[in-house]
mmCIF file of C-alpha atoms in Angstrom:
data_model
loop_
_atom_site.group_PDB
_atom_site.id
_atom_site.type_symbol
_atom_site.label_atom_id
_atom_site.label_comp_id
_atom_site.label_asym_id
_atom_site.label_seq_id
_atom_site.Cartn_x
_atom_site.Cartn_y
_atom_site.Cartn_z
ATOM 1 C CA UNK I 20 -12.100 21.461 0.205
ATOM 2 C CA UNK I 21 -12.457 22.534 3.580
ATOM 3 C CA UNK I 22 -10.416 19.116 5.023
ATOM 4 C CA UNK I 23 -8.903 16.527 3.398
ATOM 5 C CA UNK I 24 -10.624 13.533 4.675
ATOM 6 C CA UNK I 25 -14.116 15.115 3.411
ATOM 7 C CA UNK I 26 -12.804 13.681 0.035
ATOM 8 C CA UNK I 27 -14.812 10.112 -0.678
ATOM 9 C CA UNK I 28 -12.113 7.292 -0.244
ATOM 10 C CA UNK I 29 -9.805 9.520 1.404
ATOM 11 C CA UNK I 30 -6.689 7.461 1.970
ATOM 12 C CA UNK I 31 -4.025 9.920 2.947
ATOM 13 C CA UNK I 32 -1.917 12.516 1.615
ATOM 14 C CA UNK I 33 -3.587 15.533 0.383
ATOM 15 C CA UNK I 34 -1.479 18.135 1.110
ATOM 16 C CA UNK I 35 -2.775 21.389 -0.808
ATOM 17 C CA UNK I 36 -6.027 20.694 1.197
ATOM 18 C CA UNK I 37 -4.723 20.420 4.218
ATOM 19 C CA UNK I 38 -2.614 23.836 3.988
ATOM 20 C CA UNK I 39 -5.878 25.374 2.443
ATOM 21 C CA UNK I 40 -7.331 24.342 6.014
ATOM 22 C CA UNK I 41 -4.346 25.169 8.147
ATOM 23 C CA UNK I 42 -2.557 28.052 6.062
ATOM 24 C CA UNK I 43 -0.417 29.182 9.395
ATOM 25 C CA UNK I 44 0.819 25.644 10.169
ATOM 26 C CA UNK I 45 4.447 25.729 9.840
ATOM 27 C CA UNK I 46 6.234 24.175 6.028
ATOM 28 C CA UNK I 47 7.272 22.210 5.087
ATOM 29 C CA UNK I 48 4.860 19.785 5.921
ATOM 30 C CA UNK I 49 5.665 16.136 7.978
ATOM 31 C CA UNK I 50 3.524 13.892 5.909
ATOM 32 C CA UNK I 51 2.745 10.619 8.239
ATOM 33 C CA UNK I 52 -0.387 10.106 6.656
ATOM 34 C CA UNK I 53 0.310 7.705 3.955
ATOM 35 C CA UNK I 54 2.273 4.452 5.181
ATOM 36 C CA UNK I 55 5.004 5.469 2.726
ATOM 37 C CA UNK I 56 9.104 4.891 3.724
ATOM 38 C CA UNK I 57 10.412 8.385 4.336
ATOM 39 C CA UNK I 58 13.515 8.053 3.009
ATOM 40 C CA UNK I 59 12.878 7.696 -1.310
ATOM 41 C CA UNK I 60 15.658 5.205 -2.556
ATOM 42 C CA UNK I 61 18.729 6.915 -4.558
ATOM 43 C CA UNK I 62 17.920 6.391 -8.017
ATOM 44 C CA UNK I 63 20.452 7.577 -10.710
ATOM 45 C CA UNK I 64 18.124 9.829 -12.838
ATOM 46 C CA UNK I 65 17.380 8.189 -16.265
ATOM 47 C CA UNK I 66 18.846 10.094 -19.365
ATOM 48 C CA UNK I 67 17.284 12.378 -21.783
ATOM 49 C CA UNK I 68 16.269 9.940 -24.142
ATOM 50 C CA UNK I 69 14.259 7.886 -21.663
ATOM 51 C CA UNK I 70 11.767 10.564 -21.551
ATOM 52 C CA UNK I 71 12.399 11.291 -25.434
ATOM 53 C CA UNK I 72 10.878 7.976 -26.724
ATOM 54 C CA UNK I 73 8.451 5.428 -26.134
ATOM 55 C CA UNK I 74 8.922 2.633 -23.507
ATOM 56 C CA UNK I 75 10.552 -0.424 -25.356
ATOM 57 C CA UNK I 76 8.860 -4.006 -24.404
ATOM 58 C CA UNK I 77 12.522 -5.411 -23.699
ATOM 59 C CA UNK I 78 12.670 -2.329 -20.934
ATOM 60 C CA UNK I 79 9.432 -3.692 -19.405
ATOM 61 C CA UNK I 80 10.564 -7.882 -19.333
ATOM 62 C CA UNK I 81 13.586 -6.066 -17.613
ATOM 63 C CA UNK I 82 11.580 -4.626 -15.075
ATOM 64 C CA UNK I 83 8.911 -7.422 -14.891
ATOM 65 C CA UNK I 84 12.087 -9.913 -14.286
ATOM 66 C CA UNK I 85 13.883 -7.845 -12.033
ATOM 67 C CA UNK I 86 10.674 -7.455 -9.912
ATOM 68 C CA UNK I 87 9.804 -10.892 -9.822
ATOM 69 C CA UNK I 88 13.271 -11.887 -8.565
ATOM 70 C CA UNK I 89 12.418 -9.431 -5.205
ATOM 71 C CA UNK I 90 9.485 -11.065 -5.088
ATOM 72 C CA UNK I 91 10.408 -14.592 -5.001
ATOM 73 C CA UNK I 92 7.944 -15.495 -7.771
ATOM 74 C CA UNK I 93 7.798 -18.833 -8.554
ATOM 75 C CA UNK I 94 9.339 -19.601 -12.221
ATOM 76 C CA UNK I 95 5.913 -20.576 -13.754
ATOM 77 C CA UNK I 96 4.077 -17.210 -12.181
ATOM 78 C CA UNK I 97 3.023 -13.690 -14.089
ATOM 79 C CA UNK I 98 5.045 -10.877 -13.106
ATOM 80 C CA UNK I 99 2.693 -7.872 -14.922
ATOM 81 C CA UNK I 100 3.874 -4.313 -14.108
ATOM 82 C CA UNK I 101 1.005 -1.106 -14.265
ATOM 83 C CA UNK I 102 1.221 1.934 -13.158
ATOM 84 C CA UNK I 103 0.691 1.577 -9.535
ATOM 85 C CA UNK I 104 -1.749 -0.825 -7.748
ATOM 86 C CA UNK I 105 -4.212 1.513 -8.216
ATOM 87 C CA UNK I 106 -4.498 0.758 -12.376
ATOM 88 C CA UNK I 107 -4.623 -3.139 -11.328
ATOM 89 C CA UNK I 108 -7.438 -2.545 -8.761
ATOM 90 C CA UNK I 109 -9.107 -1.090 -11.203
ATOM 91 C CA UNK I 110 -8.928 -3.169 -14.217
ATOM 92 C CA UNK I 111 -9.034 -6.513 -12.517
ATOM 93 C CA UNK I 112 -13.233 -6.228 -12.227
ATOM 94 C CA UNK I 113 -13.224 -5.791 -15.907
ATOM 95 C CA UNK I 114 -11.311 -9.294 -15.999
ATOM 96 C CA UNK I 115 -13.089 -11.107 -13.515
ATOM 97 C CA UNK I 116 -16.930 -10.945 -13.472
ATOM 98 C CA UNK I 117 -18.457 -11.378 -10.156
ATOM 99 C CA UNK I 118 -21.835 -10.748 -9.073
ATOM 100 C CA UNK I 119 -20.453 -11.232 -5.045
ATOM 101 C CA UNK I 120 -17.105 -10.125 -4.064
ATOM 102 C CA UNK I 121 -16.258 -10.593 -0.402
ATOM 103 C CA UNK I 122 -13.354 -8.474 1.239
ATOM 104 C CA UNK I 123 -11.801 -9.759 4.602
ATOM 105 C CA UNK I 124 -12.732 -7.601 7.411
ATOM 106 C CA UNK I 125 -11.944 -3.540 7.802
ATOM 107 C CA UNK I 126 -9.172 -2.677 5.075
ATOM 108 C CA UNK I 127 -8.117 -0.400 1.944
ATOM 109 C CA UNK I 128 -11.609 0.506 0.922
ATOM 110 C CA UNK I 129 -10.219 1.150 -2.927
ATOM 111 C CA UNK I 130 -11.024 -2.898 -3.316
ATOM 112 C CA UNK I 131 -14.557 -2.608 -2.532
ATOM 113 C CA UNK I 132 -14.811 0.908 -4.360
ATOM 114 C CA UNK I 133 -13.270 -0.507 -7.862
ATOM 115 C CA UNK I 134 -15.640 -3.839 -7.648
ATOM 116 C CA UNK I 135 -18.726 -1.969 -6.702
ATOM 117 C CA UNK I 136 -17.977 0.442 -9.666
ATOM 118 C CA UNK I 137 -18.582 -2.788 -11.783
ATOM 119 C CA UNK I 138 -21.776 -3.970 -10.419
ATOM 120 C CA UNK I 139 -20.494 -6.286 -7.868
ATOM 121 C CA UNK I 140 -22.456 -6.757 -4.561
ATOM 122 C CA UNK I 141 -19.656 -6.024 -2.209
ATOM 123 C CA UNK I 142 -20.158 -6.905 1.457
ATOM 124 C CA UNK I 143 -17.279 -7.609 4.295
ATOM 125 C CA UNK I 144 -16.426 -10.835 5.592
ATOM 126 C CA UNK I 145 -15.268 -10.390 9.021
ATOM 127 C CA UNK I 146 -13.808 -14.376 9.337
ATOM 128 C CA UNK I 147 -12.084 -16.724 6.570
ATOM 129 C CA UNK I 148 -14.961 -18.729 6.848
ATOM 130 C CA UNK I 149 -17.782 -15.976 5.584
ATOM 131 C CA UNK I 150 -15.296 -15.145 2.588
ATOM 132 C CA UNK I 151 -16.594 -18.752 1.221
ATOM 133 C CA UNK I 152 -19.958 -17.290 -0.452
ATOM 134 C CA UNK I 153 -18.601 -14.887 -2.695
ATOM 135 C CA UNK I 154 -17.168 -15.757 -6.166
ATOM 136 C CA UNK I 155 -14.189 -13.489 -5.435
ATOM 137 C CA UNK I 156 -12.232 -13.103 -1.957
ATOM 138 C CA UNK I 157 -10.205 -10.155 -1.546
ATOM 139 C CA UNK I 158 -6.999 -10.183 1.475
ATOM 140 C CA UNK I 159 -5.086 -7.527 2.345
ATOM 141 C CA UNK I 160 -2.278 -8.922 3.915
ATOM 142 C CA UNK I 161 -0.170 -7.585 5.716
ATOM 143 C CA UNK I 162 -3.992 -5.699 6.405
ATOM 144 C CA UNK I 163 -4.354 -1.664 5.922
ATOM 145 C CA UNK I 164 -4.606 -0.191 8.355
ATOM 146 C CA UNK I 165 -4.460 -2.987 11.149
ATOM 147 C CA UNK I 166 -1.437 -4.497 10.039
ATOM 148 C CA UNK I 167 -3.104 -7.918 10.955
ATOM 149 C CA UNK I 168 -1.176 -10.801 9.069
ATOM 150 C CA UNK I 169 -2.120 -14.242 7.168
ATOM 151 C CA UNK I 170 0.628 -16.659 6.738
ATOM 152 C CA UNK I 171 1.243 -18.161 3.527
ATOM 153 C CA UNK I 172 0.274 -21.553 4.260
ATOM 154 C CA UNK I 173 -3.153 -20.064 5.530
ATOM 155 C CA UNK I 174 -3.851 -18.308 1.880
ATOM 156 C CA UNK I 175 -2.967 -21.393 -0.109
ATOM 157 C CA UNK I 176 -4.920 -24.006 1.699
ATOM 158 C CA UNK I 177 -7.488 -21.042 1.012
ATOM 159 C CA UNK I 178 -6.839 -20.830 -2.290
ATOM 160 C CA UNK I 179 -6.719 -24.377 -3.435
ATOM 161 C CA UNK I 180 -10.221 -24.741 -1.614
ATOM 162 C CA UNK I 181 -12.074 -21.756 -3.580
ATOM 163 C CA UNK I 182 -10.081 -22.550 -6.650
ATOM 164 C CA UNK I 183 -11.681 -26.240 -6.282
ATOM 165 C CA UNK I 184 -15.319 -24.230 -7.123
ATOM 166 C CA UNK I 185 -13.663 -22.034 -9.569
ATOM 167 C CA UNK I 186 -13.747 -18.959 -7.339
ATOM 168 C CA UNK I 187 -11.029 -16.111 -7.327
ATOM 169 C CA UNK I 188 -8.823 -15.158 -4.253
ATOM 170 C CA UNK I 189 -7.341 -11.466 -4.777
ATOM 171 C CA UNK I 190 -4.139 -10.630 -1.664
ATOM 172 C CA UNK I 191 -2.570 -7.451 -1.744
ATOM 173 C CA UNK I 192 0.932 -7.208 -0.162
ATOM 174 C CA UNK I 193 1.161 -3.896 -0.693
ATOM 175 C CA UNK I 194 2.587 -3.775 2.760
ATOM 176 C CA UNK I 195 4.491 -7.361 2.526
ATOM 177 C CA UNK I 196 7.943 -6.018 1.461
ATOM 178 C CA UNK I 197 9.585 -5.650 4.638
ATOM 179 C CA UNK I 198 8.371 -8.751 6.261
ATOM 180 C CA UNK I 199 10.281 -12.008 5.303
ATOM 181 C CA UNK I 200 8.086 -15.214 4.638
ATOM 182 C CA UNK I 201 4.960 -12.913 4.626
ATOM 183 C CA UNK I 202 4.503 -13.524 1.052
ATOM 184 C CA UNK I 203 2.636 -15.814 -0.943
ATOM 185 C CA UNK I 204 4.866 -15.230 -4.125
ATOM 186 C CA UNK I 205 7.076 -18.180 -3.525
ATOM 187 C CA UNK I 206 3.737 -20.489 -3.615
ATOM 188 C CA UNK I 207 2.479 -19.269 -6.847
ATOM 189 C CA UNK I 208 1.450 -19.424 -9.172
ATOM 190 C CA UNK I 209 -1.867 -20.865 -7.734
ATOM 191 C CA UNK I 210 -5.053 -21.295 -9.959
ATOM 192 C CA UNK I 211 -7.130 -17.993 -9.198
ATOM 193 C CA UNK I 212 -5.056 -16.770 -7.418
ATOM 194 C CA UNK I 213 -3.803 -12.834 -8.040
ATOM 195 C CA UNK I 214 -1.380 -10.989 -5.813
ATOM 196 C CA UNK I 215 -0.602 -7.605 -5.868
ATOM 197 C CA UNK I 216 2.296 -6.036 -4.879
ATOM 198 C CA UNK I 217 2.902 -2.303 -4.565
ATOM 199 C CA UNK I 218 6.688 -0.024 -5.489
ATOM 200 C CA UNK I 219 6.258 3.236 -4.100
ATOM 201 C CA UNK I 220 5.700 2.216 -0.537
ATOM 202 C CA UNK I 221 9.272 0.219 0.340
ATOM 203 C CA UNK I 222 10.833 2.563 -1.769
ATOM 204 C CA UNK I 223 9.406 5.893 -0.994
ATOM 205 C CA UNK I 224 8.768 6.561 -4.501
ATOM 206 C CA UNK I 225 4.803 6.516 -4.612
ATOM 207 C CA UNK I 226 4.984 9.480 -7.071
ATOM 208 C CA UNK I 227 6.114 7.397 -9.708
ATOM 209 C CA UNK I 228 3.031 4.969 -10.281
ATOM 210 C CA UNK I 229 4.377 1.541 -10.109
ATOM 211 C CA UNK I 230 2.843 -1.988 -9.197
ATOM 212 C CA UNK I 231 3.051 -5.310 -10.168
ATOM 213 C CA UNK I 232 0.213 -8.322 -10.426
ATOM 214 C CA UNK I 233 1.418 -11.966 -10.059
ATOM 215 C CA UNK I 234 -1.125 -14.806 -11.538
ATOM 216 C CA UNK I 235 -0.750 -17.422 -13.563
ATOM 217 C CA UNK I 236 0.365 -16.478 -16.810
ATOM 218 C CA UNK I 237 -2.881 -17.443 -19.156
ATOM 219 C CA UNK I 238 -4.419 -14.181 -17.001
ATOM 220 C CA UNK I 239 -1.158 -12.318 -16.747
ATOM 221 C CA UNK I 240 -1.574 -12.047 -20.785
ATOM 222 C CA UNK I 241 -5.263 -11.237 -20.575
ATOM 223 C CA UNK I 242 -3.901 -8.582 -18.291
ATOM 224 C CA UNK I 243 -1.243 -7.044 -20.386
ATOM 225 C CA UNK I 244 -3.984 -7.026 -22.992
ATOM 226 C CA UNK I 245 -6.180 -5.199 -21.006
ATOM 227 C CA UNK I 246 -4.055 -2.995 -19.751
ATOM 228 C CA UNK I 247 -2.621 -2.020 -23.055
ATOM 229 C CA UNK I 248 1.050 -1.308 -24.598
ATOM 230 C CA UNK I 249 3.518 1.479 -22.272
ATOM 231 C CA UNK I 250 1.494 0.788 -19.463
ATOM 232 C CA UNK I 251 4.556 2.006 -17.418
ATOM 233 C CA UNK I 252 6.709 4.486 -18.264
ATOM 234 C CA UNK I 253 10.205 4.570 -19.272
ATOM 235 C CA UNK I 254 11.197 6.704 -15.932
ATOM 236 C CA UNK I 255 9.692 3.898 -13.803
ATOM 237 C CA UNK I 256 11.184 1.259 -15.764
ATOM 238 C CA UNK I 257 15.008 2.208 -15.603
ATOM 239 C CA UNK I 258 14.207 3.168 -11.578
ATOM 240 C CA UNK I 259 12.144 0.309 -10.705
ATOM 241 C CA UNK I 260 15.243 -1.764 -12.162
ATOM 242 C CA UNK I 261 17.608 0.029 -10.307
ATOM 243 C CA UNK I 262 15.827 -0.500 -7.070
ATOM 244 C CA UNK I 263 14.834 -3.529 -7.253
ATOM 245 C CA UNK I 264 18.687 -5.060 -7.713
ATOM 246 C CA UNK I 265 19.274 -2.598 -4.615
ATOM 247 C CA UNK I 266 19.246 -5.794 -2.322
ATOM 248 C CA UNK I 267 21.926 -3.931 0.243
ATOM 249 C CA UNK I 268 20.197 -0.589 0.257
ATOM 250 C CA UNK I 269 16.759 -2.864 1.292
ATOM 251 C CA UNK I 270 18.123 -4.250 3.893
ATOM 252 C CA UNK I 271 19.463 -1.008 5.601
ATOM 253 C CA UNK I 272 15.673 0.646 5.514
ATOM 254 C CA UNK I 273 14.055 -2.445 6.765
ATOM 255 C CA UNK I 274 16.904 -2.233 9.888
ATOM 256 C CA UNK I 275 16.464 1.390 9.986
ATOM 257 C CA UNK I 276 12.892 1.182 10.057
ATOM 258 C CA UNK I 277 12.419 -1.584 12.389
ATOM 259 C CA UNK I 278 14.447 1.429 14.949
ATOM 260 C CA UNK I 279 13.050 4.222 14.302
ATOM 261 C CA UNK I 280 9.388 1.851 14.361
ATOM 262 C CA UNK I 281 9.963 1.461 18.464
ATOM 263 C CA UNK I 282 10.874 5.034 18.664
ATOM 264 C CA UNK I 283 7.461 5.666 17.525
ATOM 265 C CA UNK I 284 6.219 3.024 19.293
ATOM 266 C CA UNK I 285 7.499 5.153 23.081
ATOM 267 C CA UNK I 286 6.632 8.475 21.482
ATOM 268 C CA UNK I 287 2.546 6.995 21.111
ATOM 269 C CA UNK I 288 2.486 5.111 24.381
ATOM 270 C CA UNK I 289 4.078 8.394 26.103
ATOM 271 C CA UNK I 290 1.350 10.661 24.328
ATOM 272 C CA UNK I 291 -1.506 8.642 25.698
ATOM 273 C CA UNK I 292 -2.444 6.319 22.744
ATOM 274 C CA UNK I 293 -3.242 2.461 22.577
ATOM 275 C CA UNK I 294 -1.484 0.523 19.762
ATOM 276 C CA UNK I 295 -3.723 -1.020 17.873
ATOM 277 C CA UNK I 296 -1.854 -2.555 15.047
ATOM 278 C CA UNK I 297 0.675 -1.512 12.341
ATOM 279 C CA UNK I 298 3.544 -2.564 9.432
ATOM 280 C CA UNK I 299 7.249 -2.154 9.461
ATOM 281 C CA UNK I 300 5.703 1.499 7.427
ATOM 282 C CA UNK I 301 2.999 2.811 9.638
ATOM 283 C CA UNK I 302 1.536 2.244 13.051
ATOM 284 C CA UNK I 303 -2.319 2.604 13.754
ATOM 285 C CA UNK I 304 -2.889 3.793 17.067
ATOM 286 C CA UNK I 305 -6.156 4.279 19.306
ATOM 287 C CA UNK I 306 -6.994 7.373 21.419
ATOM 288 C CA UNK I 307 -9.928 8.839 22.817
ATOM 289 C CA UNK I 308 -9.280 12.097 21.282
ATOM 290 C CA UNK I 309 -7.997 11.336 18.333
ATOM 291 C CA UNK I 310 -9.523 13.869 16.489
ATOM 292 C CA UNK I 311 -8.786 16.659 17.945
ATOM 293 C CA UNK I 312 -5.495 15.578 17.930
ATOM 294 C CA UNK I 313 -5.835 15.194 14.329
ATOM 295 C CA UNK I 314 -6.753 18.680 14.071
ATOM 296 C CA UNK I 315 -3.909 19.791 17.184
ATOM 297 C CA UNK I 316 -1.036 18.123 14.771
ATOM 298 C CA UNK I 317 -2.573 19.511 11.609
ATOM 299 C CA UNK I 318 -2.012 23.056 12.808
ATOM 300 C CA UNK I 319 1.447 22.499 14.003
ATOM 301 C CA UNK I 320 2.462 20.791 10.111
ATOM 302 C CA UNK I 321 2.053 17.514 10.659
ATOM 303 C CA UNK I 322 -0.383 15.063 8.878
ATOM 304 C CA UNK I 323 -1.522 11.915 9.632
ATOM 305 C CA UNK I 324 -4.199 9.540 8.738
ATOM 306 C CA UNK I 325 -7.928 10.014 10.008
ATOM 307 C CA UNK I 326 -10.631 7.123 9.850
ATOM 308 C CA UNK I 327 -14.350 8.594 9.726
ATOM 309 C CA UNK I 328 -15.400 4.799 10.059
ATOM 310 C CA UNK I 329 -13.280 4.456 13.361
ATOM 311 C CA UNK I 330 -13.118 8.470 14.913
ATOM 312 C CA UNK I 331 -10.861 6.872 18.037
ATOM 313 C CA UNK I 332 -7.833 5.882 15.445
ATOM 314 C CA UNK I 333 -4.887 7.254 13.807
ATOM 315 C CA UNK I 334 -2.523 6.324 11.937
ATOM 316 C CA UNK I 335 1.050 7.386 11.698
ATOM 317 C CA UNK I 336 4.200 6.862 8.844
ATOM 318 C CA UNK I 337 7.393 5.796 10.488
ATOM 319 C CA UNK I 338 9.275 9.010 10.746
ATOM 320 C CA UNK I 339 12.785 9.656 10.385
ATOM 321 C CA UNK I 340 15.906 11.407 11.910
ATOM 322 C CA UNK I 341 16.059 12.909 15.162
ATOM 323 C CA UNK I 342 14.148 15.938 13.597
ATOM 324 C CA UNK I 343 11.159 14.343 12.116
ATOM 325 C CA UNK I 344 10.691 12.830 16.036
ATOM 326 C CA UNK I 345 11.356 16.331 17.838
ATOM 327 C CA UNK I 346 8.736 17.712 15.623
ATOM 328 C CA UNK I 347 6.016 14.704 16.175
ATOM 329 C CA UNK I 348 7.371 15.117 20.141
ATOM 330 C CA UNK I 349 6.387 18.555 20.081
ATOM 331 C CA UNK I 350 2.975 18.655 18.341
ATOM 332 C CA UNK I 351 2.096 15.581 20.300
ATOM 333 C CA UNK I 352 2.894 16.483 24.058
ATOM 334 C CA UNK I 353 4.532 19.267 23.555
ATOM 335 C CA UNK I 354 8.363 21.038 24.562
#
């Protein structure tokens, strides 16, 4: 592949292709493309045996609870664990059947990918109010890659009003874990209501496939039916746990990041760019010639996220340390 955002649905990463493309950019590569926290949380490697046997159903309720207390889930809700977001996306049009599914304005095109895969006529819905004609409403909130932002009070008057004509309401807080009160997991569980809530981002750990869906639990069974027994591994069970209880060590990235966030924030407005929006994990930025600065930081090792729908925007990780910067400095404007 000649560049990595020829794939269909690109969404980031993609780093064999993009050294394919640029084979004398300098390595390792400064991946900024993918909203992900730069610094991976410590986790004590699991032992032997965890890879040795099959998961055990008491090591994913240990998880499931563990997660749910992060969350804030209400006592009544779901907490269903899968390996990553991505497997929930996926499943979740085999459990709902909807001939209209609405998706609220430009955001993580996976969502309309997975529920026109099943048939569904998939159009976007660029107010709250247009999101009323279709059987299923899908919110990314915090939004990707805007970083525009629905307060909880918002989504549950929503909800109760579409679950009133027995209509679904799908949020993704993928991006939610860093902003307090952003979540609607304290509200629920809420009839048709599913939220989705993502590991590897907050904790740097997107390699190990591991996300969470929080519903009411008659549909968090018909989801752990669906998606069938050791839907997680052992590996992400033990880690996920470990995290997860990490309260202290989640704290210091969301301070760190918050920093190191307006550090960016300088470095973008020095280099010419318009903030458009962005998360405590990535900024999305506006410039005129964004691609070819796309292309300019490609060739110096550095790789950030493209829009084909929106040629004028970029998006960038948080990055981290005094080195990560000098290097973003330096492909960006230069010594």
């Amino acid at each position: 592949m000649a560049n990595p955002c020829d794939a269909p649905h690109y969404h980031g990463g993609r780093l064999f292709a993009a050294t394919k493309k640029h084979p004398e950019a300098p390595k390792p590569w400064l991946d900024l493309s993918t909203g992900i926290n730069c610094v991976a949380y410590p986790f004590v490697t699991p032992g032997r045996d965890t890879y040795a046997r099959l998961p055990e159903p008491e090591g994913v309720a240990a998880l499931e609870s563990a997660a749910a207390g992060f969350f804030g889930l209400g006592p009544r809700a779901a907490c269903v664990a899968a390996s990553g977001t991505q497997a929930l996306l996926q499943t979740l049009p085999r459990l709902i059947p909807a001939k209209t599914v609405a998706i609220l304005g430009f955001s993580y095109a996976e969502h309309a990918r997975c529920w026109a895969l099943n048939g569904a006529d998939v159009f976007v819905a660029q107010t709250m109010d247009e999101l009323a004609a279709a059987e299923v409403a899908v919110i990314v909130n915090p939004n990707n890659p805007d970083g525009r932002l629905l307060v909880p009070a918002a989504l549950r008057d929503l909800a109760q009003s579409r679950a009133a004509q027995g209509k679904w309401l799908i949020v993704d807080e993928a991006f939610a874990d860093f902003l307090p009160g952003a979540s609607l997991a304290p509200e629920l569980p809420l009839p048709g209501v599913v939220a989705l809530r993502s590991f590897g981002k907050v904790f740097g750990l997107a390699g190990l496939r591991l996300g969470f869906a929080l519903a009411p639990e008659p549909f968090g069974r018909r989801l752990r039916d669906a998606l069938g027994p050791w839907a997680v591994s052992g590996a992400a069970m033990d880690i996920g746990v470990q995290a997860y209880r990490d309260a202290d060590w989640v704290r210091q990235s969301a301070a760190r990041l918050a920093g190191e966030g307006e550090v960016l924030d300088a470095l973008l407005r020095e280099a010419g760019f318009e903030a458009v929006g962005g998360t405590p994990l990535f900024r999305l930025a506006r410039h005129d010639r964004a691609a070819d600065l796309f292309e300019t930081l490609c060739r110096c090792g550095v790789l950030t996220r493209p829009f084909t729908e929106r040629p004028d925007w970029l998006r960038f990780g948080i990055p981290h340390g005094e080195d990560q910067f000098a290097r973003l400095r330096a492909a960006l404007i230069g010594n």
